Amino acid sequence: MKNNIFGQRLRELRLEKGISQRKLGNIFNVCNQTISFWETGDREPDLDTLKAIAVFFNVSTDYLLE
């Protein structure tokens, strides 16, 4: 995810719902720093977590990645 579309979309969706990185981390059982890494493109979630994020925000995985 070099162009970091995922990170941008995740941040936008998180902010639209008014959720902090810490709260989102708690929802997905990761620390808030992991959420920050995802948003900046330093790390990527595994496939199962990506699917869970899509379900949580009611979007497709394609939307998160493209």
PDB file of N, CA, C and O in Angstrom:
ATOM      1  N   MET A   1       0.827  -1.180   0.000  1.00  0.00           N
ATOM      2  CA  MET A   1       0.000   0.000   0.000  1.00  0.00           C
ATOM      3  C   MET A   1       0.875   1.248   0.000  1.00  0.00           C
ATOM      4  O   MET A   1       0.736   2.128   0.821  1.00  0.00           O
ATOM      5  N   LYS A   2       1.787   1.297  -0.947  1.00  0.00           N
ATOM      6  CA  LYS A   2       2.751   2.387  -1.000  1.00  0.00           C
ATOM      7  C   LYS A   2       2.103   3.756  -1.179  1.00  0.00           C
ATOM      8  O   LYS A   2       2.571   4.737  -0.640  1.00  0.00           O
ATOM      9  N   ASN A   3       1.023   3.841  -1.954  1.00  0.00           N
ATOM     10  CA  ASN A   3       0.391   5.141  -2.150  1.00  0.00           C
ATOM     11  C   ASN A   3      -0.469   5.538  -0.950  1.00  0.00           C
ATOM     12  O   ASN A   3      -0.981   6.628  -0.897  1.00  0.00           O
ATOM     13  N   ASN A   4      -0.618   4.639  -0.016  1.00  0.00           N
ATOM     14  CA  ASN A   4      -1.299   4.836   1.262  1.00  0.00           C
ATOM     15  C   ASN A   4      -2.751   5.280   1.141  1.00  0.00           C
ATOM     16  O   ASN A   4      -3.245   6.041   1.966  1.00  0.00           O
ATOM     17  N   ILE A   5      -3.424   4.809   0.114  1.00  0.00           N
ATOM     18  CA  ILE A   5      -4.864   5.063   0.006  1.00  0.00           C
ATOM     19  C   ILE A   5      -5.569   4.490   1.240  1.00  0.00           C
ATOM     20  O   ILE A   5      -6.448   5.120   1.810  1.00  0.00           O
ATOM     21  N   PHE A   6      -5.142   3.286   1.640  1.00  0.00           N
ATOM     22  CA  PHE A   6      -5.767   2.662   2.812  1.00  0.00           C
ATOM     23  C   PHE A   6      -5.680   3.577   4.028  1.00  0.00           C
ATOM     24  O   PHE A   6      -6.667   3.803   4.714  1.00  0.00           O
ATOM     25  N   GLY A   7      -4.501   4.098   4.304  1.00  0.00           N
ATOM     26  CA  GLY A   7      -4.314   4.954   5.471  1.00  0.00           C
ATOM     27  C   GLY A   7      -5.178   6.205   5.420  1.00  0.00           C
ATOM     28  O   GLY A   7      -5.763   6.613   6.420  1.00  0.00           O
ATOM     29  N   GLN A   8      -5.261   6.804   4.251  1.00  0.00           N
ATOM     30  CA  GLN A   8      -6.077   8.005   4.087  1.00  0.00           C
ATOM     31  C   GLN A   8      -7.552   7.693   4.310  1.00  0.00           C
ATOM     32  O   GLN A   8      -8.249   8.436   5.004  1.00  0.00           O
ATOM     33  N   ARG A   9      -8.000   6.591   3.715  1.00  0.00           N
ATOM     34  CA  ARG A   9      -9.410   6.219   3.858  1.00  0.00           C
ATOM     35  C   ARG A   9      -9.736   5.849   5.302  1.00  0.00           C
ATOM     36  O   ARG A   9     -10.779   6.226   5.835  1.00  0.00           O
ATOM     37  N   LEU A  10      -8.837   5.097   5.936  1.00  0.00           N
ATOM     38  CA  LEU A  10      -9.059   4.711   7.327  1.00  0.00           C
ATOM     39  C   LEU A  10      -9.186   5.949   8.209  1.00  0.00           C
ATOM     40  O   LEU A  10     -10.110   6.049   9.023  1.00  0.00           O
ATOM     41  N   ARG A  11      -8.300   6.894   8.034  1.00  0.00           N
ATOM     42  CA  ARG A  11      -8.338   8.123   8.839  1.00  0.00           C
ATOM     43  C   ARG A  11      -9.640   8.890   8.603  1.00  0.00           C
ATOM     44  O   ARG A  11     -10.283   9.345   9.548  1.00  0.00           O
ATOM     45  N   GLU A  12     -10.021   9.028   7.326  1.00  0.00           N
ATOM     46  CA  GLU A  12     -11.266   9.731   7.005  1.00  0.00           C
ATOM     47  C   GLU A  12     -12.471   9.059   7.652  1.00  0.00           C
ATOM     48  O   GLU A  12     -13.322   9.727   8.254  1.00  0.00           O
ATOM     49  N   LEU A  13     -12.548   7.741   7.530  1.00  0.00           N
ATOM     50  CA  LEU A  13     -13.680   6.998   8.097  1.00  0.00           C
ATOM     51  C   LEU A  13     -13.698   7.109   9.620  1.00  0.00           C
ATOM     52  O   LEU A  13     -14.744   7.286  10.232  1.00  0.00           O
ATOM     53  N   ARG A  14     -12.515   7.008  10.212  1.00  0.00           N
ATOM     54  CA  ARG A  14     -12.410   7.101  11.677  1.00  0.00           C
ATOM     55  C   ARG A  14     -12.868   8.465  12.164  1.00  0.00           C
ATOM     56  O   ARG A  14     -13.655   8.568  13.112  1.00  0.00           O
ATOM     57  N   LEU A  15     -12.420   9.518  11.493  1.00  0.00           N
ATOM     58  CA  LEU A  15     -12.789  10.868  11.908  1.00  0.00           C
ATOM     59  C   LEU A  15     -14.273  11.150  11.663  1.00  0.00           C
ATOM     60  O   LEU A  15     -14.904  11.848  12.460  1.00  0.00           O
ATOM     61  N   GLU A  16     -14.825  10.615  10.567  1.00  0.00           N
ATOM     62  CA  GLU A  16     -16.260  10.793  10.299  1.00  0.00           C
ATOM     63  C   GLU A  16     -17.104  10.207  11.432  1.00  0.00           C
ATOM     64  O   GLU A  16     -18.155  10.746  11.761  1.00  0.00           O
ATOM     65  N   LYS A  17     -16.627   9.115  12.017  1.00  0.00           N
ATOM     66  CA  LYS A  17     -17.354   8.489  13.124  1.00  0.00           C
ATOM     67  C   LYS A  17     -16.978   9.091  14.470  1.00  0.00           C
ATOM     68  O   LYS A  17     -17.539   8.723  15.497  1.00  0.00           O
ATOM     69  N   GLY A  18     -16.000   9.985  14.484  1.00  0.00           N
ATOM     70  CA  GLY A  18     -15.587  10.617  15.727  1.00  0.00           C
ATOM     71  C   GLY A  18     -14.889   9.655  16.680  1.00  0.00           C
ATOM     72  O   GLY A  18     -15.041   9.766  17.901  1.00  0.00           O
ATOM     73  N   ILE A  19     -14.129   8.733  16.123  1.00  0.00           N
ATOM     74  CA  ILE A  19     -13.456   7.709  16.929  1.00  0.00           C
ATOM     75  C   ILE A  19     -11.969   8.041  17.023  1.00  0.00           C
ATOM     76  O   ILE A  19     -11.328   8.342  16.012  1.00  0.00           O
ATOM     77  N   SER A  20     -11.417   7.964  18.212  1.00  0.00           N
ATOM     78  CA  SER A  20      -9.985   8.193  18.394  1.00  0.00           C
ATOM     79  C   SER A  20      -9.201   6.961  17.929  1.00  0.00           C
ATOM     80  O   SER A  20      -9.757   5.863  17.785  1.00  0.00           O
ATOM     81  N   GLN A  21      -7.916   7.158  17.711  1.00  0.00           N
ATOM     82  CA  GLN A  21      -7.067   6.018  17.360  1.00  0.00           C
ATOM     83  C   GLN A  21      -7.081   4.983  18.479  1.00  0.00           C
ATOM     84  O   GLN A  21      -7.109   3.782  18.217  1.00  0.00           O
ATOM     85  N   ARG A  22      -7.080   5.442  19.712  1.00  0.00           N
ATOM     86  CA  ARG A  22      -7.101   4.525  20.854  1.00  0.00           C
ATOM     87  C   ARG A  22      -8.372   3.677  20.859  1.00  0.00           C
ATOM     88  O   ARG A  22      -8.326   2.464  21.035  1.00  0.00           O
ATOM     89  N   LYS A  23      -9.517   4.322  20.647  1.00  0.00           N
ATOM     90  CA  LYS A  23     -10.782   3.585  20.659  1.00  0.00           C
ATOM     91  C   LYS A  23     -10.841   2.588  19.497  1.00  0.00           C
ATOM     92  O   LYS A  23     -11.272   1.455  19.672  1.00  0.00           O
ATOM     93  N   LEU A  24     -10.389   3.010  18.317  1.00  0.00           N
ATOM     94  CA  LEU A  24     -10.386   2.100  17.177  1.00  0.00           C
ATOM     95  C   LEU A  24      -9.436   0.932  17.432  1.00  0.00           C
ATOM     96  O   LEU A  24      -9.748  -0.208  17.096  1.00  0.00           O
ATOM     97  N   GLY A  25      -8.319   1.227  18.052  1.00  0.00           N
ATOM     98  CA  GLY A  25      -7.385   0.156  18.417  1.00  0.00           C
ATOM     99  C   GLY A  25      -8.019  -0.850  19.359  1.00  0.00           C
ATOM    100  O   GLY A  25      -7.852  -2.066  19.195  1.00  0.00           O
ATOM    101  N   ASN A  26      -8.772  -0.359  20.328  1.00  0.00           N
ATOM    102  CA  ASN A  26      -9.466  -1.254  21.261  1.00  0.00           C
ATOM    103  C   ASN A  26     -10.481  -2.126  20.534  1.00  0.00           C
ATOM    104  O   ASN A  26     -10.624  -3.311  20.847  1.00  0.00           O
ATOM    105  N   ILE A  27     -11.163  -1.564  19.565  1.00  0.00           N
ATOM    106  CA  ILE A  27     -12.162  -2.312  18.800  1.00  0.00           C
ATOM    107  C   ILE A  27     -11.503  -3.465  18.046  1.00  0.00           C
ATOM    108  O   ILE A  27     -12.037  -4.572  17.998  1.00  0.00           O
ATOM    109  N   PHE A  28     -10.326  -3.215  17.476  1.00  0.00           N
ATOM    110  CA  PHE A  28      -9.647  -4.238  16.675  1.00  0.00           C
ATOM    111  C   PHE A  28      -8.532  -4.951  17.425  1.00  0.00           C
ATOM    112  O   PHE A  28      -7.757  -5.697  16.826  1.00  0.00           O
ATOM    113  N   ASN A  29      -8.470  -4.729  18.726  1.00  0.00           N
ATOM    114  CA  ASN A  29      -7.510  -5.442  19.567  1.00  0.00           C
ATOM    115  C   ASN A  29      -6.059  -5.168  19.192  1.00  0.00           C
ATOM    116  O   ASN A  29      -5.227  -6.072  19.183  1.00  0.00           O
ATOM    117  N   VAL A  30      -5.773  -3.908  18.838  1.00  0.00           N
ATOM    118  CA  VAL A  30      -4.405  -3.476  18.564  1.00  0.00           C
ATOM    119  C   VAL A  30      -4.181  -2.173  19.331  1.00  0.00           C
ATOM    120  O   VAL A  30      -5.133  -1.531  19.760  1.00  0.00           O
ATOM    121  N   CYS A  31      -2.930  -1.779  19.495  1.00  0.00           N
ATOM    122  CA  CYS A  31      -2.674  -0.530  20.221  1.00  0.00           C
ATOM    123  C   CYS A  31      -2.894   0.670  19.299  1.00  0.00           C
ATOM    124  O   CYS A  31      -2.912   0.542  18.068  1.00  0.00           O
ATOM    125  N   ASN A  32      -3.077   1.828  19.884  1.00  0.00           N
ATOM    126  CA  ASN A  32      -3.328   3.029  19.099  1.00  0.00           C
ATOM    127  C   ASN A  32      -2.158   3.353  18.178  1.00  0.00           C
ATOM    128  O   ASN A  32      -2.342   3.927  17.109  1.00  0.00           O
ATOM    129  N   GLN A  33      -0.958   2.961  18.564  1.00  0.00           N
ATOM    130  CA  GLN A  33       0.205   3.204  17.713  1.00  0.00           C
ATOM    131  C   GLN A  33       0.097   2.399  16.412  1.00  0.00           C
ATOM    132  O   GLN A  33       0.504   2.873  15.354  1.00  0.00           O
ATOM    133  N   THR A  34      -0.494   1.219  16.478  1.00  0.00           N
ATOM    134  CA  THR A  34      -0.708   0.419  15.273  1.00  0.00           C
ATOM    135  C   THR A  34      -1.657   1.140  14.330  1.00  0.00           C
ATOM    136  O   THR A  34      -1.428   1.186  13.114  1.00  0.00           O
ATOM    137  N   ILE A  35      -2.714   1.725  14.872  1.00  0.00           N
ATOM    138  CA  ILE A  35      -3.648   2.494  14.052  1.00  0.00           C
ATOM    139  C   ILE A  35      -2.899   3.652  13.391  1.00  0.00           C
ATOM    140  O   ILE A  35      -3.064   3.916  12.193  1.00  0.00           O
ATOM    141  N   SER A  36      -2.057   4.318  14.142  1.00  0.00           N
ATOM    142  CA  SER A  36      -1.262   5.414  13.600  1.00  0.00           C
ATOM    143  C   SER A  36      -0.364   4.917  12.470  1.00  0.00           C
ATOM    144  O   SER A  36      -0.259   5.557  11.413  1.00  0.00           O
ATOM    145  N   PHE A  37       0.287   3.778  12.670  1.00  0.00           N
ATOM    146  CA  PHE A  37       1.145   3.202  11.626  1.00  0.00           C
ATOM    147  C   PHE A  37       0.349   2.872  10.370  1.00  0.00           C
ATOM    148  O   PHE A  37       0.817   3.083   9.258  1.00  0.00           O
ATOM    149  N   TRP A  38      -0.865   2.350  10.542  1.00  0.00           N
ATOM    150  CA  TRP A  38      -1.710   2.060   9.380  1.00  0.00           C
ATOM    151  C   TRP A  38      -2.052   3.343   8.640  1.00  0.00           C
ATOM    152  O   TRP A  38      -2.009   3.393   7.415  1.00  0.00           O
ATOM    153  N   GLU A  39      -2.389   4.370   9.387  1.00  0.00           N
ATOM    154  CA  GLU A  39      -2.799   5.630   8.762  1.00  0.00           C
ATOM    155  C   GLU A  39      -1.645   6.326   8.048  1.00  0.00           C
ATOM    156  O   GLU A  39      -1.856   7.015   7.054  1.00  0.00           O
ATOM    157  N   THR A  40      -0.435   6.167   8.539  1.00  0.00           N
ATOM    158  CA  THR A  40       0.720   6.804   7.901  1.00  0.00           C
ATOM    159  C   THR A  40       1.349   5.925   6.827  1.00  0.00           C
ATOM    160  O   THR A  40       2.230   6.380   6.096  1.00  0.00           O
ATOM    161  N   GLY A  41       0.902   4.676   6.736  1.00  0.00           N
ATOM    162  CA  GLY A  41       1.435   3.771   5.730  1.00  0.00           C
ATOM    163  C   GLY A  41       2.685   3.038   6.148  1.00  0.00           C
ATOM    164  O   GLY A  41       3.324   2.370   5.332  1.00  0.00           O
ATOM    165  N   ASP A  42       3.069   3.143   7.422  1.00  0.00           N
ATOM    166  CA  ASP A  42       4.255   2.450   7.905  1.00  0.00           C
ATOM    167  C   ASP A  42       4.033   0.954   8.072  1.00  0.00           C
ATOM    168  O   ASP A  42       4.981   0.181   8.024  1.00  0.00           O
ATOM    169  N   ARG A  43       2.785   0.576   8.288  1.00  0.00           N
ATOM    170  CA  ARG A  43       2.420  -0.844   8.432  1.00  0.00           C
ATOM    171  C   ARG A  43       1.077  -1.074   7.766  1.00  0.00           C
ATOM    172  O   ARG A  43       0.351  -0.132   7.468  1.00  0.00           O
ATOM    173  N   GLU A  44       0.748  -2.344   7.586  1.00  0.00           N
ATOM    174  CA  GLU A  44      -0.515  -2.725   6.969  1.00  0.00           C
ATOM    175  C   GLU A  44      -1.209  -3.760   7.840  1.00  0.00           C
ATOM    176  O   GLU A  44      -0.549  -4.603   8.450  1.00  0.00           O
ATOM    177  N   PRO A  45      -2.532  -3.738   7.895  1.00  0.00           N
ATOM    178  CA  PRO A  45      -3.245  -4.766   8.660  1.00  0.00           C
ATOM    179  C   PRO A  45      -3.221  -6.094   7.905  1.00  0.00           C
ATOM    180  O   PRO A  45      -3.046  -6.119   6.678  1.00  0.00           O
ATOM    181  N   ASP A  46      -3.394  -7.186   8.641  1.00  0.00           N
ATOM    182  CA  ASP A  46      -3.505  -8.479   7.963  1.00  0.00           C
ATOM    183  C   ASP A  46      -4.871  -8.561   7.281  1.00  0.00           C
ATOM    184  O   ASP A  46      -5.742  -7.708   7.480  1.00  0.00           O
ATOM    185  N   LEU A  47      -5.052  -9.582   6.465  1.00  0.00           N
ATOM    186  CA  LEU A  47      -6.262  -9.689   5.652  1.00  0.00           C
ATOM    187  C   LEU A  47      -7.523  -9.788   6.500  1.00  0.00           C
ATOM    188  O   LEU A  47      -8.535  -9.148   6.204  1.00  0.00           O
ATOM    189  N   ASP A  48      -7.476 -10.574   7.569  1.00  0.00           N
ATOM    190  CA  ASP A  48      -8.657 -10.703   8.428  1.00  0.00           C
ATOM    191  C   ASP A  48      -9.034  -9.373   9.067  1.00  0.00           C
ATOM    192  O   ASP A  48     -10.215  -9.030   9.167  1.00  0.00           O
ATOM    193  N   THR A  49      -8.043  -8.619   9.494  1.00  0.00           N
ATOM    194  CA  THR A  49      -8.310  -7.311  10.100  1.00  0.00           C
ATOM    195  C   THR A  49      -8.836  -6.336   9.057  1.00  0.00           C
ATOM    196  O   THR A  49      -9.748  -5.555   9.335  1.00  0.00           O
ATOM    197  N   LEU A  50      -8.282  -6.390   7.856  1.00  0.00           N
ATOM    198  CA  LEU A  50      -8.772  -5.537   6.773  1.00  0.00           C
ATOM    199  C   LEU A  50     -10.255  -5.798   6.506  1.00  0.00           C
ATOM    200  O   LEU A  50     -11.054  -4.868   6.380  1.00  0.00           O
ATOM    201  N   LYS A  51     -10.630  -7.060   6.472  1.00  0.00           N
ATOM    202  CA  LYS A  51     -12.041  -7.412   6.266  1.00  0.00           C
ATOM    203  C   LYS A  51     -12.903  -6.895   7.416  1.00  0.00           C
ATOM    204  O   LYS A  51     -13.994  -6.374   7.195  1.00  0.00           O
ATOM    205  N   ALA A  52     -12.399  -7.025   8.640  1.00  0.00           N
ATOM    206  CA  ALA A  52     -13.144  -6.552   9.813  1.00  0.00           C
ATOM    207  C   ALA A  52     -13.306  -5.034   9.781  1.00  0.00           C
ATOM    208  O   ALA A  52     -14.365  -4.507  10.145  1.00  0.00           O
ATOM    209  N   ILE A  53     -12.289  -4.325   9.338  1.00  0.00           N
ATOM    210  CA  ILE A  53     -12.366  -2.866   9.222  1.00  0.00           C
ATOM    211  C   ILE A  53     -13.434  -2.487   8.203  1.00  0.00           C
ATOM    212  O   ILE A  53     -14.250  -1.588   8.440  1.00  0.00           O
ATOM    213  N   ALA A  54     -13.459  -3.188   7.082  1.00  0.00           N
ATOM    214  CA  ALA A  54     -14.461  -2.915   6.049  1.00  0.00           C
ATOM    215  C   ALA A  54     -15.870  -3.130   6.594  1.00  0.00           C
ATOM    216  O   ALA A  54     -16.763  -2.315   6.362  1.00  0.00           O
ATOM    217  N   VAL A  55     -16.070  -4.212   7.324  1.00  0.00           N
ATOM    218  CA  VAL A  55     -17.384  -4.487   7.908  1.00  0.00           C
ATOM    219  C   VAL A  55     -17.744  -3.412   8.927  1.00  0.00           C
ATOM    220  O   VAL A  55     -18.857  -2.889   8.926  1.00  0.00           O
ATOM    221  N   PHE A  56     -16.810  -3.059   9.779  1.00  0.00           N
ATOM    222  CA  PHE A  56     -17.060  -2.065  10.822  1.00  0.00           C
ATOM    223  C   PHE A  56     -17.513  -0.732  10.230  1.00  0.00           C
ATOM    224  O   PHE A  56     -18.447  -0.102  10.722  1.00  0.00           O
ATOM    225  N   PHE A  57     -16.843  -0.307   9.166  1.00  0.00           N
ATOM    226  CA  PHE A  57     -17.170   0.988   8.564  1.00  0.00           C
ATOM    227  C   PHE A  57     -18.203   0.869   7.439  1.00  0.00           C
ATOM    228  O   PHE A  57     -18.539   1.864   6.798  1.00  0.00           O
ATOM    229  N   ASN A  58     -18.676  -0.356   7.197  1.00  0.00           N
ATOM    230  CA  ASN A  58     -19.690  -0.600   6.176  1.00  0.00           C
ATOM    231  C   ASN A  58     -19.241  -0.135   4.792  1.00  0.00           C
ATOM    232  O   ASN A  58     -19.961   0.568   4.075  1.00  0.00           O
ATOM    233  N   VAL A  59     -18.006  -0.502   4.445  1.00  0.00           N
ATOM    234  CA  VAL A  59     -17.451  -0.217   3.124  1.00  0.00           C
ATOM    235  C   VAL A  59     -16.837  -1.506   2.586  1.00  0.00           C
ATOM    236  O   VAL A  59     -16.655  -2.477   3.325  1.00  0.00           O
ATOM    237  N   SER A  60     -16.505  -1.513   1.319  1.00  0.00           N
ATOM    238  CA  SER A  60     -15.864  -2.693   0.731  1.00  0.00           C
ATOM    239  C   SER A  60     -14.365  -2.642   0.960  1.00  0.00           C
ATOM    240  O   SER A  60     -13.783  -1.559   1.166  1.00  0.00           O
ATOM    241  N   THR A  61     -13.734  -3.793   0.886  1.00  0.00           N
ATOM    242  CA  THR A  61     -12.278  -3.817   0.968  1.00  0.00           C
ATOM    243  C   THR A  61     -11.684  -3.104  -0.246  1.00  0.00           C
ATOM    244  O   THR A  61     -10.650  -2.457  -0.138  1.00  0.00           O
ATOM    245  N   ASP A  62     -12.369  -3.184  -1.378  1.00  0.00           N
ATOM    246  CA  ASP A  62     -11.910  -2.458  -2.570  1.00  0.00           C
ATOM    247  C   ASP A  62     -11.853  -0.964  -2.290  1.00  0.00           C
ATOM    248  O   ASP A  62     -10.894  -0.289  -2.679  1.00  0.00           O
ATOM    249  N   TYR A  63     -12.863  -0.434  -1.628  1.00  0.00           N
ATOM    250  CA  TYR A  63     -12.886   0.992  -1.294  1.00  0.00           C
ATOM    251  C   TYR A  63     -11.679   1.348  -0.428  1.00  0.00           C
ATOM    252  O   TYR A  63     -11.038   2.391  -0.626  1.00  0.00           O
ATOM    253  N   LEU A  64     -11.346   0.489   0.512  1.00  0.00           N
ATOM    254  CA  LEU A  64     -10.221   0.764   1.406  1.00  0.00           C
ATOM    255  C   LEU A  64      -8.880   0.734   0.687  1.00  0.00           C
ATOM    256  O   LEU A  64      -7.951   1.421   1.087  1.00  0.00           O
ATOM    257  N   LEU A  65      -8.808  -0.048  -0.385  1.00  0.00           N
ATOM    258  CA  LEU A  65      -7.520  -0.268  -1.041  1.00  0.00           C
ATOM    259  C   LEU A  65      -7.324   0.492  -2.342  1.00  0.00           C
ATOM    260  O   LEU A  65      -6.206   0.627  -2.818  1.00  0.00           O
ATOM    261  N   GLU A  66      -8.398   0.951  -2.947  1.00  0.00           N
ATOM    262  CA  GLU A  66      -8.258   1.595  -4.273  1.00  0.00           C
ATOM    263  C   GLU A  66      -8.557   3.074  -4.220  1.00  0.00           C
ATOM    264  O   GLU A  66      -9.354   3.554  -3.493  1.00  0.00           O
TER     265      GLU A  66
END
